[in-house]
Amino acid sequence: MAKIYTKTGDKGKTGLIGGKRVSKGELRIEAYGTVDELNAWIGLLRDTTEQEERKVFLKDVQDKLFTIGAEMANETKLADEPIHNLTEEDVDVIENKIDEMNLHLKDLRHFILPGGHVLVSYTHLARTVCRRAERCAIRLHDEEGLNFLIIKYLNRLSDYFFVLGRQVAKELGVEEVKWGS
């Protein structure tokens, strides 16, 4: 049985796809680590939903995020190369999910604070980690190059989690926590 620990990272270095060893503190590592953290939050969201269609969608998002993490970990990947398992159509799917939920939600006339129910808070945690992943991806793109589709996907995904929080609040019959009220 293979051991999970290799001891190769004990001095603060890790390996990228392509073989190069870099500091675990580098932006590239922070970027794909943040995507991994987002993936964990989505797993929690998936585990707490009863809606099968939502579970399937969230699993698909997790698969795509794993691909994004691999893209970020690949030092030899060129920014203009296509990404396996991520296309513009994936962004369209997220937009359609957002539009579908918005059809059944009240118009937004105030800022919303995270809270009201633990499940609503989980969606906001996913949203904020997604925004951080997007910021890391932008910095990585600016410094080393990264396919801009990753940034677009993460941007739209964070919007999805905001609207999902509103949808979950509606499904649970809880009031949205309004800022300043």
PDB file of C-alpha atoms in Angstrom:
ATOM      1  CA  MET A   1       0.000   0.000   0.000  1.00  0.00           C
ATOM      2  CA  ALA A   2       1.358   3.406  -0.983  1.00  0.00           C
ATOM      3  CA  LYS A   3       1.821   5.938   1.788  1.00  0.00           C
ATOM      4  CA  ILE A   4      -0.051   9.220   1.509  1.00  0.00           C
ATOM      5  CA  TYR A   5       2.901  11.160   2.833  1.00  0.00           C
ATOM      6  CA  THR A   6       6.026  11.535   0.740  1.00  0.00           C
ATOM      7  CA  LYS A   7       8.025  13.952   2.919  1.00  0.00           C
ATOM      8  CA  THR A   8       9.030  15.817  -0.257  1.00  0.00           C
ATOM      9  CA  GLY A   9       7.126  18.901   0.910  1.00  0.00           C
ATOM     10  CA  ASP A  10       8.662  19.074   4.379  1.00  0.00           C
ATOM     11  CA  LYS A  11      10.870  21.993   3.376  1.00  0.00           C
ATOM     12  CA  GLY A  12       8.052  24.067   1.903  1.00  0.00           C
ATOM     13  CA  LYS A  13       8.340  22.951  -1.715  1.00  0.00           C
ATOM     14  CA  THR A  14       5.870  21.160  -3.945  1.00  0.00           C
ATOM     15  CA  GLY A  15       5.898  19.825  -7.492  1.00  0.00           C
ATOM     16  CA  LEU A  16       3.964  21.247 -10.418  1.00  0.00           C
ATOM     17  CA  ILE A  17       2.658  19.277 -13.357  1.00  0.00           C
ATOM     18  CA  GLY A  18       5.730  19.309 -15.541  1.00  0.00           C
ATOM     19  CA  GLY A  19       8.126  18.496 -12.712  1.00  0.00           C
ATOM     20  CA  LYS A  20       9.276  21.902 -11.505  1.00  0.00           C
ATOM     21  CA  ARG A  21       9.560  22.267  -7.695  1.00  0.00           C
ATOM     22  CA  VAL A  22       8.316  25.563  -6.280  1.00  0.00           C
ATOM     23  CA  SER A  23       7.600  27.166  -2.918  1.00  0.00           C
ATOM     24  CA  LYS A  24       4.236  26.263  -1.435  1.00  0.00           C
ATOM     25  CA  GLY A  25       3.839  30.008  -0.873  1.00  0.00           C
ATOM     26  CA  GLU A  26       3.806  30.853  -4.599  1.00  0.00           C
ATOM     27  CA  LEU A  27       0.738  32.406  -6.197  1.00  0.00           C
ATOM     28  CA  ARG A  28       0.158  29.385  -8.443  1.00  0.00           C
ATOM     29  CA  ILE A  29      -0.111  27.137  -5.369  1.00  0.00           C
ATOM     30  CA  GLU A  30      -2.377  29.613  -3.593  1.00  0.00           C
ATOM     31  CA  ALA A  31      -4.591  29.770  -6.684  1.00  0.00           C
ATOM     32  CA  TYR A  32      -5.161  26.051  -7.089  1.00  0.00           C
ATOM     33  CA  GLY A  33      -5.335  25.618  -3.309  1.00  0.00           C
ATOM     34  CA  THR A  34      -8.165  28.141  -3.187  1.00  0.00           C
ATOM     35  CA  VAL A  35      -9.953  26.300  -5.994  1.00  0.00           C
ATOM     36  CA  ASP A  36      -9.536  23.111  -3.948  1.00  0.00           C
ATOM     37  CA  GLU A  37     -11.020  24.860  -0.898  1.00  0.00           C
ATOM     38  CA  LEU A  38     -13.969  25.996  -3.028  1.00  0.00           C
ATOM     39  CA  ASN A  39     -14.428  22.422  -4.208  1.00  0.00           C
ATOM     40  CA  ALA A  40     -14.652  21.288  -0.569  1.00  0.00           C
ATOM     41  CA  TRP A  41     -17.346  23.886   0.202  1.00  0.00           C
ATOM     42  CA  ILE A  42     -19.300  22.761  -2.849  1.00  0.00           C
ATOM     43  CA  GLY A  43     -19.062  19.182  -1.600  1.00  0.00           C
ATOM     44  CA  LEU A  44     -20.667  20.346   1.633  1.00  0.00           C
ATOM     45  CA  LEU A  45     -23.405  22.146  -0.300  1.00  0.00           C
ATOM     46  CA  ARG A  46     -23.991  19.042  -2.405  1.00  0.00           C
ATOM     47  CA  ASP A  47     -24.242  16.908   0.725  1.00  0.00           C
ATOM     48  CA  THR A  48     -26.844  19.207   2.265  1.00  0.00           C
ATOM     49  CA  THR A  49     -29.214  19.525  -0.686  1.00  0.00           C
ATOM     50  CA  GLU A  50     -32.140  17.230  -1.251  1.00  0.00           C
ATOM     51  CA  GLN A  51     -32.637  18.255  -4.882  1.00  0.00           C
ATOM     52  CA  GLU A  52     -31.145  15.653  -7.186  1.00  0.00           C
ATOM     53  CA  GLU A  53     -30.790  18.049 -10.129  1.00  0.00           C
ATOM     54  CA  ARG A  54     -28.822  20.476  -7.948  1.00  0.00           C
ATOM     55  CA  LYS A  55     -26.617  17.643  -6.675  1.00  0.00           C
ATOM     56  CA  VAL A  56     -25.818  16.608 -10.236  1.00  0.00           C
ATOM     57  CA  PHE A  57     -25.029  20.197 -11.253  1.00  0.00           C
ATOM     58  CA  LEU A  58     -22.801  20.769  -8.220  1.00  0.00           C
ATOM     59  CA  LYS A  59     -20.927  17.524  -8.944  1.00  0.00           C
ATOM     60  CA  ASP A  60     -20.338  18.746 -12.493  1.00  0.00           C
ATOM     61  CA  VAL A  61     -19.016  22.034 -11.088  1.00  0.00           C
ATOM     62  CA  GLN A  62     -16.688  20.071  -8.806  1.00  0.00           C
ATOM     63  CA  ASP A  63     -15.353  18.126 -11.803  1.00  0.00           C
ATOM     64  CA  LYS A  64     -14.717  21.372 -13.672  1.00  0.00           C
ATOM     65  CA  LEU A  65     -12.994  22.930 -10.658  1.00  0.00           C
ATOM     66  CA  PHE A  66     -10.706  19.913 -10.425  1.00  0.00           C
ATOM     67  CA  THR A  67      -9.799  20.520 -14.073  1.00  0.00           C
ATOM     68  CA  ILE A  68      -9.205  24.223 -13.324  1.00  0.00           C
ATOM     69  CA  GLY A  69      -6.917  23.281 -10.445  1.00  0.00           C
ATOM     70  CA  ALA A  70      -4.953  20.975 -12.727  1.00  0.00           C
ATOM     71  CA  GLU A  71      -4.651  23.762 -15.304  1.00  0.00           C
ATOM     72  CA  MET A  72      -3.293  26.079 -12.624  1.00  0.00           C
ATOM     73  CA  ALA A  73      -0.813  23.425 -11.463  1.00  0.00           C
ATOM     74  CA  ASN A  74       0.524  22.880 -14.973  1.00  0.00           C
ATOM     75  CA  GLU A  75       3.561  25.090 -15.528  1.00  0.00           C
ATOM     76  CA  THR A  76       3.803  24.088 -19.193  1.00  0.00           C
ATOM     77  CA  LYS A  77       0.218  24.973 -20.151  1.00  0.00           C
ATOM     78  CA  LEU A  78      -0.069  27.955 -22.482  1.00  0.00           C
ATOM     79  CA  ALA A  79      -2.751  30.561 -21.759  1.00  0.00           C
ATOM     80  CA  ASP A  80      -4.331  30.203 -25.204  1.00  0.00           C
ATOM     81  CA  GLU A  81      -4.538  26.403 -25.193  1.00  0.00           C
ATOM     82  CA  PRO A  82      -8.035  24.930 -24.887  1.00  0.00           C
ATOM     83  CA  ILE A  83      -8.990  23.470 -21.532  1.00  0.00           C
ATOM     84  CA  HIS A  84     -10.129  19.873 -21.315  1.00  0.00           C
ATOM     85  CA  ASN A  85     -13.614  19.702 -19.760  1.00  0.00           C
ATOM     86  CA  LEU A  86     -14.264  23.497 -19.694  1.00  0.00           C
ATOM     87  CA  THR A  87     -15.911  25.489 -22.481  1.00  0.00           C
ATOM     88  CA  GLU A  88     -17.852  28.705 -23.033  1.00  0.00           C
ATOM     89  CA  GLU A  89     -20.990  26.560 -22.944  1.00  0.00           C
ATOM     90  CA  ASP A  90     -20.238  25.787 -19.289  1.00  0.00           C
ATOM     91  CA  VAL A  91     -20.490  29.512 -18.553  1.00  0.00           C
ATOM     92  CA  ASP A  92     -23.797  29.582 -20.446  1.00  0.00           C
ATOM     93  CA  VAL A  93     -25.107  26.707 -18.305  1.00  0.00           C
ATOM     94  CA  ILE A  94     -24.357  28.678 -15.146  1.00  0.00           C
ATOM     95  CA  GLU A  95     -26.048  31.776 -16.565  1.00  0.00           C
ATOM     96  CA  ASN A  96     -29.120  29.701 -17.420  1.00  0.00           C
ATOM     97  CA  LYS A  97     -29.235  28.304 -13.858  1.00  0.00           C
ATOM     98  CA  ILE A  98     -29.016  31.845 -12.472  1.00  0.00           C
ATOM     99  CA  ASP A  99     -31.756  33.095 -14.810  1.00  0.00           C
ATOM    100  CA  GLU A 100     -33.965  30.123 -13.944  1.00  0.00           C
ATOM    101  CA  MET A 101     -33.680  30.788 -10.192  1.00  0.00           C
ATOM    102  CA  ASN A 102     -34.159  34.544 -10.632  1.00  0.00           C
ATOM    103  CA  LEU A 103     -37.498  33.966 -12.354  1.00  0.00           C
ATOM    104  CA  HIS A 104     -38.921  32.811  -9.013  1.00  0.00           C
ATOM    105  CA  LEU A 105     -37.197  35.280  -6.691  1.00  0.00           C
ATOM    106  CA  LYS A 106     -38.309  38.735  -5.631  1.00  0.00           C
ATOM    107  CA  ASP A 107     -36.446  41.637  -7.176  1.00  0.00           C
ATOM    108  CA  LEU A 108     -33.353  42.514  -5.222  1.00  0.00           C
ATOM    109  CA  ARG A 109     -33.896  45.913  -3.556  1.00  0.00           C
ATOM    110  CA  HIS A 110     -31.333  45.720  -0.758  1.00  0.00           C
ATOM    111  CA  PHE A 111     -27.952  44.290   0.101  1.00  0.00           C
ATOM    112  CA  ILE A 112     -28.047  40.832   1.644  1.00  0.00           C
ATOM    113  CA  LEU A 113     -25.868  39.658   4.497  1.00  0.00           C
ATOM    114  CA  PRO A 114     -24.886  36.008   4.807  1.00  0.00           C
ATOM    115  CA  GLY A 115     -27.074  34.191   7.303  1.00  0.00           C
ATOM    116  CA  GLY A 116     -30.650  33.351   8.130  1.00  0.00           C
ATOM    117  CA  HIS A 117     -30.016  29.607   7.984  1.00  0.00           C
ATOM    118  CA  VAL A 118     -26.890  27.458   8.016  1.00  0.00           C
ATOM    119  CA  LEU A 119     -27.515  26.282   4.437  1.00  0.00           C
ATOM    120  CA  VAL A 120     -27.809  29.862   3.206  1.00  0.00           C
ATOM    121  CA  SER A 121     -24.543  30.647   4.969  1.00  0.00           C
ATOM    122  CA  TYR A 122     -22.863  27.692   3.227  1.00  0.00           C
ATOM    123  CA  THR A 123     -23.777  29.188  -0.161  1.00  0.00           C
ATOM    124  CA  HIS A 124     -22.243  32.513   0.871  1.00  0.00           C
ATOM    125  CA  LEU A 125     -19.081  30.777   2.055  1.00  0.00           C
ATOM    126  CA  ALA A 126     -18.836  29.105  -1.356  1.00  0.00           C
ATOM    127  CA  ARG A 127     -19.460  32.499  -3.001  1.00  0.00           C
ATOM    128  CA  THR A 128     -16.717  34.273  -1.060  1.00  0.00           C
ATOM    129  CA  VAL A 129     -14.161  31.496  -1.578  1.00  0.00           C
ATOM    130  CA  CYS A 130     -15.082  31.517  -5.274  1.00  0.00           C
ATOM    131  CA  ARG A 131     -14.414  35.274  -5.402  1.00  0.00           C
ATOM    132  CA  ARG A 132     -11.026  34.714  -3.757  1.00  0.00           C
ATOM    133  CA  ALA A 133     -10.240  31.972  -6.281  1.00  0.00           C
ATOM    134  CA  GLU A 134     -11.181  34.413  -9.048  1.00  0.00           C
ATOM    135  CA  ARG A 135      -8.849  37.089  -7.617  1.00  0.00           C
ATOM    136  CA  CYS A 136      -6.012  34.547  -7.439  1.00  0.00           C
ATOM    137  CA  ALA A 137      -6.728  33.460 -11.016  1.00  0.00           C
ATOM    138  CA  ILE A 138      -6.610  37.079 -12.197  1.00  0.00           C
ATOM    139  CA  ARG A 139      -3.257  37.643 -10.494  1.00  0.00           C
ATOM    140  CA  LEU A 140      -1.934  34.385 -11.945  1.00  0.00           C
ATOM    141  CA  HIS A 141      -3.153  35.438 -15.392  1.00  0.00           C
ATOM    142  CA  ASP A 142      -1.482  38.844 -15.028  1.00  0.00           C
ATOM    143  CA  GLU A 143       1.838  37.394 -13.829  1.00  0.00           C
ATOM    144  CA  GLU A 144       2.219  34.159 -15.778  1.00  0.00           C
ATOM    145  CA  GLY A 145      -0.685  33.764 -18.160  1.00  0.00           C
ATOM    146  CA  LEU A 146      -3.793  31.679 -17.657  1.00  0.00           C
ATOM    147  CA  ASN A 147      -6.676  30.875 -19.946  1.00  0.00           C
ATOM    148  CA  PHE A 148      -9.170  33.698 -19.387  1.00  0.00           C
ATOM    149  CA  LEU A 149     -12.066  31.211 -19.551  1.00  0.00           C
ATOM    150  CA  ILE A 150     -11.086  30.113 -16.036  1.00  0.00           C
ATOM    151  CA  ILE A 151     -11.602  33.648 -14.730  1.00  0.00           C
ATOM    152  CA  LYS A 152     -14.911  33.986 -16.565  1.00  0.00           C
ATOM    153  CA  TYR A 153     -16.132  30.636 -15.205  1.00  0.00           C
ATOM    154  CA  LEU A 154     -15.190  31.530 -11.620  1.00  0.00           C
ATOM    155  CA  ASN A 155     -16.827  34.944 -11.939  1.00  0.00           C
ATOM    156  CA  ARG A 156     -20.103  33.472 -13.117  1.00  0.00           C
ATOM    157  CA  LEU A 157     -19.933  30.692 -10.543  1.00  0.00           C
ATOM    158  CA  SER A 158     -19.715  33.205  -7.694  1.00  0.00           C
ATOM    159  CA  ASP A 159     -22.832  34.914  -9.080  1.00  0.00           C
ATOM    160  CA  TYR A 160     -24.525  31.504  -9.106  1.00  0.00           C
ATOM    161  CA  PHE A 161     -23.756  30.977  -5.417  1.00  0.00           C
ATOM    162  CA  PHE A 162     -25.184  34.397  -4.529  1.00  0.00           C
ATOM    163  CA  VAL A 163     -28.452  33.613  -6.303  1.00  0.00           C
ATOM    164  CA  LEU A 164     -28.442  30.053  -4.928  1.00  0.00           C
ATOM    165  CA  GLY A 165     -28.296  31.536  -1.420  1.00  0.00           C
ATOM    166  CA  ARG A 166     -31.427  33.540  -2.193  1.00  0.00           C
ATOM    167  CA  GLN A 167     -33.090  30.458  -3.693  1.00  0.00           C
ATOM    168  CA  VAL A 168     -32.224  28.295  -0.686  1.00  0.00           C
ATOM    169  CA  ALA A 169     -33.630  30.954   1.668  1.00  0.00           C
ATOM    170  CA  LYS A 170     -36.867  30.915  -0.321  1.00  0.00           C
ATOM    171  CA  GLU A 171     -37.037  27.101  -0.316  1.00  0.00           C
ATOM    172  CA  LEU A 172     -36.489  27.012   3.438  1.00  0.00           C
ATOM    173  CA  GLY A 173     -38.977  29.817   4.076  1.00  0.00           C
ATOM    174  CA  VAL A 174     -36.431  32.007   5.878  1.00  0.00           C
ATOM    175  CA  GLU A 175     -36.043  35.747   5.583  1.00  0.00           C
ATOM    176  CA  GLU A 176     -33.010  37.094   3.811  1.00  0.00           C
ATOM    177  CA  VAL A 177     -30.831  39.064   6.205  1.00  0.00           C
ATOM    178  CA  LYS A 178     -30.949  42.605   4.908  1.00  0.00           C
ATOM    179  CA  TRP A 179     -28.027  44.932   5.473  1.00  0.00           C
ATOM    180  CA  GLY A 180     -28.905  47.829   7.760  1.00  0.00           C
ATOM    181  CA  SER A 181     -32.282  46.515   8.874  1.00  0.00           C
TER     182      SER A 181
END
